[in-house]
Amino acid sequence: MPIKTTKTIKKVKPEIVKETKALHFFEAIGRRKTAVARVRIQAGSSKDFMVSGKPLDKYFPASELQQIALSSLEKMGCLDKFSVTARVNGGGLHAQAEALRHGISRALTEFNPEFHNQLKKIGFLTRDSRMRERKKFGLKRARRAPQWTKR
């Protein structure tokens, strides 16, 4: 005896889909050395850029670090199209700025896969894996040995 199953498919109105897409955000994680940046970009009316609860210019006072953080948005021409919120911790300010750039680049490729080739060519999607080498016992630093004395 065959079992009968009935499935009801719910149709979604296109107006609702447009509303939810506007409220949708794209999230990614960027890393550099020991710095980690959790980034959310959202297309919307407000174009604010918040880093760990502070505006970008307050968190990164140096203009060079601000340029590093914003460079992926500038290259794609999306500087005024997204509001960005990020939680950054670990590492120094320069590594945090580069982790933020990496996270924004990943979120942009999630938003539009066509950005992938351009961002990859620039080098913004490559995770810079260079880390500080650990200190070894018997040495002063990772490789610096105590001064050798002949007598």
PDB file of C-alpha atoms in Angstrom:
ATOM      1  CA  MET A   1       0.000   0.000   0.000  1.00  0.00           C
ATOM      2  CA  PRO A   2       1.658   3.293  -1.112  1.00  0.00           C
ATOM      3  CA  ILE A   3       1.939   6.156   1.369  1.00  0.00           C
ATOM      4  CA  LYS A   4       0.537   9.487   0.209  1.00  0.00           C
ATOM      5  CA  THR A   5       2.316  12.629   1.262  1.00  0.00           C
ATOM      6  CA  THR A   6       1.252  16.132   0.539  1.00  0.00           C
ATOM      7  CA  LYS A   7       3.623  19.054   0.629  1.00  0.00           C
ATOM      8  CA  THR A   8       2.408  22.598   0.745  1.00  0.00           C
ATOM      9  CA  ILE A   9       4.737  25.108  -0.812  1.00  0.00           C
ATOM     10  CA  LYS A  10       4.462  28.566   0.633  1.00  0.00           C
ATOM     11  CA  LYS A  11       4.815  31.356  -1.912  1.00  0.00           C
ATOM     12  CA  VAL A  12       6.613  34.480  -0.772  1.00  0.00           C
ATOM     13  CA  LYS A  13       5.547  37.873  -2.046  1.00  0.00           C
ATOM     14  CA  PRO A  14       8.332  39.734  -3.874  1.00  0.00           C
ATOM     15  CA  GLU A  15       7.798  42.899  -1.762  1.00  0.00           C
ATOM     16  CA  ILE A  16       8.756  40.997   1.412  1.00  0.00           C
ATOM     17  CA  VAL A  17      11.916  39.628  -0.204  1.00  0.00           C
ATOM     18  CA  LYS A  18      13.047  43.147  -1.179  1.00  0.00           C
ATOM     19  CA  GLU A  19      12.531  44.391   2.378  1.00  0.00           C
ATOM     20  CA  THR A  20      14.514  41.575   3.968  1.00  0.00           C
ATOM     21  CA  LYS A  21      17.337  41.989   1.443  1.00  0.00           C
ATOM     22  CA  ALA A  22      17.696  45.657   2.422  1.00  0.00           C
ATOM     23  CA  LEU A  23      17.966  44.690   6.093  1.00  0.00           C
ATOM     24  CA  HIS A  24      20.375  41.836   5.372  1.00  0.00           C
ATOM     25  CA  PHE A  25      24.028  42.136   6.305  1.00  0.00           C
ATOM     26  CA  PHE A  26      27.113  40.283   5.161  1.00  0.00           C
ATOM     27  CA  GLU A  27      29.548  39.035   7.773  1.00  0.00           C
ATOM     28  CA  ALA A  28      33.178  37.935   7.490  1.00  0.00           C
ATOM     29  CA  ILE A  29      36.287  37.477   9.596  1.00  0.00           C
ATOM     30  CA  GLY A  30      39.645  39.019   8.715  1.00  0.00           C
ATOM     31  CA  ARG A  31      42.971  38.135  10.322  1.00  0.00           C
ATOM     32  CA  ARG A  32      46.527  39.468  10.404  1.00  0.00           C
ATOM     33  CA  LYS A  33      49.212  38.265  12.851  1.00  0.00           C
ATOM     34  CA  THR A  34      47.254  37.906  16.112  1.00  0.00           C
ATOM     35  CA  ALA A  35      44.641  40.549  15.223  1.00  0.00           C
ATOM     36  CA  VAL A  36      41.119  39.360  14.413  1.00  0.00           C
ATOM     37  CA  ALA A  37      38.355  41.520  12.925  1.00  0.00           C
ATOM     38  CA  ARG A  38      34.706  40.410  12.780  1.00  0.00           C
ATOM     39  CA  VAL A  39      33.122  42.593  10.115  1.00  0.00           C
ATOM     40  CA  ARG A  40      29.496  43.243   9.142  1.00  0.00           C
ATOM     41  CA  ILE A  41      28.630  45.313   6.107  1.00  0.00           C
ATOM     42  CA  GLN A  42      25.075  46.420   5.461  1.00  0.00           C
ATOM     43  CA  ALA A  43      23.644  48.326   2.525  1.00  0.00           C
ATOM     44  CA  GLY A  44      21.363  50.941   3.970  1.00  0.00           C
ATOM     45  CA  SER A  45      20.639  54.575   4.623  1.00  0.00           C
ATOM     46  CA  SER A  46      23.293  55.242   7.288  1.00  0.00           C
ATOM     47  CA  LYS A  47      26.875  55.163   6.026  1.00  0.00           C
ATOM     48  CA  ASP A  48      28.645  55.001   9.385  1.00  0.00           C
ATOM     49  CA  PHE A  49      31.872  53.089  10.027  1.00  0.00           C
ATOM     50  CA  MET A  50      32.129  51.777  13.594  1.00  0.00           C
ATOM     51  CA  VAL A  51      35.147  49.860  14.911  1.00  0.00           C
ATOM     52  CA  SER A  52      34.722  48.261  18.354  1.00  0.00           C
ATOM     53  CA  GLY A  53      31.989  50.731  19.266  1.00  0.00           C
ATOM     54  CA  LYS A  54      33.945  53.837  18.160  1.00  0.00           C
ATOM     55  CA  PRO A  55      33.963  55.793  14.885  1.00  0.00           C
ATOM     56  CA  LEU A  56      36.825  54.936  12.515  1.00  0.00           C
ATOM     57  CA  ASP A  57      38.698  58.217  13.028  1.00  0.00           C
ATOM     58  CA  LYS A  58      38.607  57.792  16.819  1.00  0.00           C
ATOM     59  CA  TYR A  59      39.754  54.147  16.781  1.00  0.00           C
ATOM     60  CA  PHE A  60      42.515  54.685  14.183  1.00  0.00           C
ATOM     61  CA  PRO A  61      43.786  58.237  14.760  1.00  0.00           C
ATOM     62  CA  ALA A  62      46.488  57.984  12.059  1.00  0.00           C
ATOM     63  CA  SER A  63      45.211  58.696   8.553  1.00  0.00           C
ATOM     64  CA  GLU A  64      47.475  55.946   7.138  1.00  0.00           C
ATOM     65  CA  LEU A  65      45.659  53.314   9.228  1.00  0.00           C
ATOM     66  CA  GLN A  66      42.279  54.712   8.165  1.00  0.00           C
ATOM     67  CA  GLN A  67      43.342  54.429   4.509  1.00  0.00           C
ATOM     68  CA  ILE A  68      44.388  50.792   5.037  1.00  0.00           C
ATOM     69  CA  ALA A  69      41.023  49.965   6.620  1.00  0.00           C
ATOM     70  CA  LEU A  70      39.001  51.727   3.884  1.00  0.00           C
ATOM     71  CA  SER A  71      41.127  50.665   0.897  1.00  0.00           C
ATOM     72  CA  SER A  72      39.041  47.645  -0.131  1.00  0.00           C
ATOM     73  CA  LEU A  73      35.846  49.730  -0.175  1.00  0.00           C
ATOM     74  CA  GLU A  74      37.608  52.487  -2.152  1.00  0.00           C
ATOM     75  CA  LYS A  75      38.978  50.070  -4.768  1.00  0.00           C
ATOM     76  CA  MET A  76      35.503  48.626  -5.393  1.00  0.00           C
ATOM     77  CA  GLY A  77      33.830  52.050  -5.418  1.00  0.00           C
ATOM     78  CA  CYS A  78      31.547  51.109  -2.526  1.00  0.00           C
ATOM     79  CA  LEU A  79      32.738  53.631   0.042  1.00  0.00           C
ATOM     80  CA  ASP A  80      29.393  55.417   0.335  1.00  0.00           C
ATOM     81  CA  LYS A  81      27.139  52.378  -0.194  1.00  0.00           C
ATOM     82  CA  PHE A  82      27.671  50.395   3.028  1.00  0.00           C
ATOM     83  CA  SER A  83      27.589  50.913   6.741  1.00  0.00           C
ATOM     84  CA  VAL A  84      30.337  48.902   8.419  1.00  0.00           C
ATOM     85  CA  THR A  85      30.474  47.639  11.995  1.00  0.00           C
ATOM     86  CA  ALA A  86      33.459  45.665  13.203  1.00  0.00           C
ATOM     87  CA  ARG A  87      34.778  44.114  16.411  1.00  0.00           C
ATOM     88  CA  VAL A  88      38.572  44.121  16.432  1.00  0.00           C
ATOM     89  CA  ASN A  89      40.891  42.617  19.056  1.00  0.00           C
ATOM     90  CA  GLY A  90      44.442  41.348  19.398  1.00  0.00           C
ATOM     91  CA  GLY A  91      47.663  42.570  17.829  1.00  0.00           C
ATOM     92  CA  GLY A  92      48.722  46.163  17.277  1.00  0.00           C
ATOM     93  CA  LEU A  93      46.901  48.973  15.507  1.00  0.00           C
ATOM     94  CA  HIS A  94      48.540  48.324  12.123  1.00  0.00           C
ATOM     95  CA  ALA A  95      47.715  44.614  12.214  1.00  0.00           C
ATOM     96  CA  GLN A  96      44.155  45.457  13.283  1.00  0.00           C
ATOM     97  CA  ALA A  97      43.762  47.816  10.325  1.00  0.00           C
ATOM     98  CA  GLU A  98      44.977  45.113   7.928  1.00  0.00           C
ATOM     99  CA  ALA A  99      42.702  42.522   9.552  1.00  0.00           C
ATOM    100  CA  LEU A 100      39.809  44.938   9.090  1.00  0.00           C
ATOM    101  CA  ARG A 101      40.710  45.360   5.400  1.00  0.00           C
ATOM    102  CA  HIS A 102      40.831  41.564   5.005  1.00  0.00           C
ATOM    103  CA  GLY A 103      37.432  41.142   6.678  1.00  0.00           C
ATOM    104  CA  ILE A 104      35.788  43.882   4.591  1.00  0.00           C
ATOM    105  CA  SER A 105      37.197  42.325   1.409  1.00  0.00           C
ATOM    106  CA  ARG A 106      35.759  38.931   2.347  1.00  0.00           C
ATOM    107  CA  ALA A 107      32.371  40.467   3.151  1.00  0.00           C
ATOM    108  CA  LEU A 108      32.357  42.319  -0.194  1.00  0.00           C
ATOM    109  CA  THR A 109      32.968  39.063  -2.081  1.00  0.00           C
ATOM    110  CA  GLU A 110      30.084  37.534  -0.156  1.00  0.00           C
ATOM    111  CA  PHE A 111      27.919  40.484  -1.213  1.00  0.00           C
ATOM    112  CA  ASN A 112      29.016  40.358  -4.869  1.00  0.00           C
ATOM    113  CA  PRO A 113      31.088  37.370  -6.118  1.00  0.00           C
ATOM    114  CA  GLU A 114      32.241  39.440  -9.127  1.00  0.00           C
ATOM    115  CA  PHE A 115      34.472  41.472  -6.762  1.00  0.00           C
ATOM    116  CA  HIS A 116      36.521  38.342  -5.996  1.00  0.00           C
ATOM    117  CA  ASN A 117      38.925  38.539  -8.957  1.00  0.00           C
ATOM    118  CA  GLN A 118      39.657  42.245  -8.512  1.00  0.00           C
ATOM    119  CA  LEU A 119      40.250  41.974  -4.757  1.00  0.00           C
ATOM    120  CA  LYS A 120      42.379  38.843  -5.201  1.00  0.00           C
ATOM    121  CA  LYS A 121      44.528  40.580  -7.825  1.00  0.00           C
ATOM    122  CA  ILE A 122      45.163  43.515  -5.462  1.00  0.00           C
ATOM    123  CA  GLY A 123      46.045  41.057  -2.670  1.00  0.00           C
ATOM    124  CA  PHE A 124      43.289  41.968  -0.204  1.00  0.00           C
ATOM    125  CA  LEU A 125      41.859  38.433   0.011  1.00  0.00           C
ATOM    126  CA  THR A 126      45.194  36.805   0.830  1.00  0.00           C
ATOM    127  CA  ARG A 127      45.589  36.111   4.543  1.00  0.00           C
ATOM    128  CA  ASP A 128      49.047  37.310   5.568  1.00  0.00           C
ATOM    129  CA  SER A 129      50.094  34.367   7.731  1.00  0.00           C
ATOM    130  CA  ARG A 130      53.419  35.770   8.948  1.00  0.00           C
ATOM    131  CA  MET A 131      53.469  35.433  12.726  1.00  0.00           C
ATOM    132  CA  ARG A 132      56.020  36.300  15.344  1.00  0.00           C
ATOM    133  CA  GLU A 133      58.347  33.398  16.105  1.00  0.00           C
ATOM    134  CA  ARG A 134      58.227  32.104  19.677  1.00  0.00           C
ATOM    135  CA  LYS A 135      61.072  32.591  22.139  1.00  0.00           C
ATOM    136  CA  LYS A 136      63.235  29.482  22.660  1.00  0.00           C
ATOM    137  CA  PHE A 137      64.767  28.450  25.966  1.00  0.00           C
ATOM    138  CA  GLY A 138      68.431  29.294  26.431  1.00  0.00           C
ATOM    139  CA  LEU A 139      68.066  32.271  24.067  1.00  0.00           C
ATOM    140  CA  LYS A 140      67.186  35.881  24.756  1.00  0.00           C
ATOM    141  CA  ARG A 141      64.644  36.117  21.924  1.00  0.00           C
ATOM    142  CA  ALA A 142      63.538  33.758  19.168  1.00  0.00           C
ATOM    143  CA  ARG A 143      67.048  33.515  17.697  1.00  0.00           C
ATOM    144  CA  ARG A 144      69.199  35.960  19.661  1.00  0.00           C
ATOM    145  CA  ALA A 145      71.720  34.001  21.703  1.00  0.00           C
ATOM    146  CA  PRO A 146      73.542  35.349  24.760  1.00  0.00           C
ATOM    147  CA  GLN A 147      76.860  37.012  23.884  1.00  0.00           C
ATOM    148  CA  TRP A 148      79.644  34.467  23.630  1.00  0.00           C
ATOM    149  CA  THR A 149      82.818  35.177  25.622  1.00  0.00           C
ATOM    150  CA  LYS A 150      86.114  33.534  24.759  1.00  0.00           C
ATOM    151  CA  ARG A 151      87.682  33.946  28.235  1.00  0.00           C
TER     152      ARG A 151
END
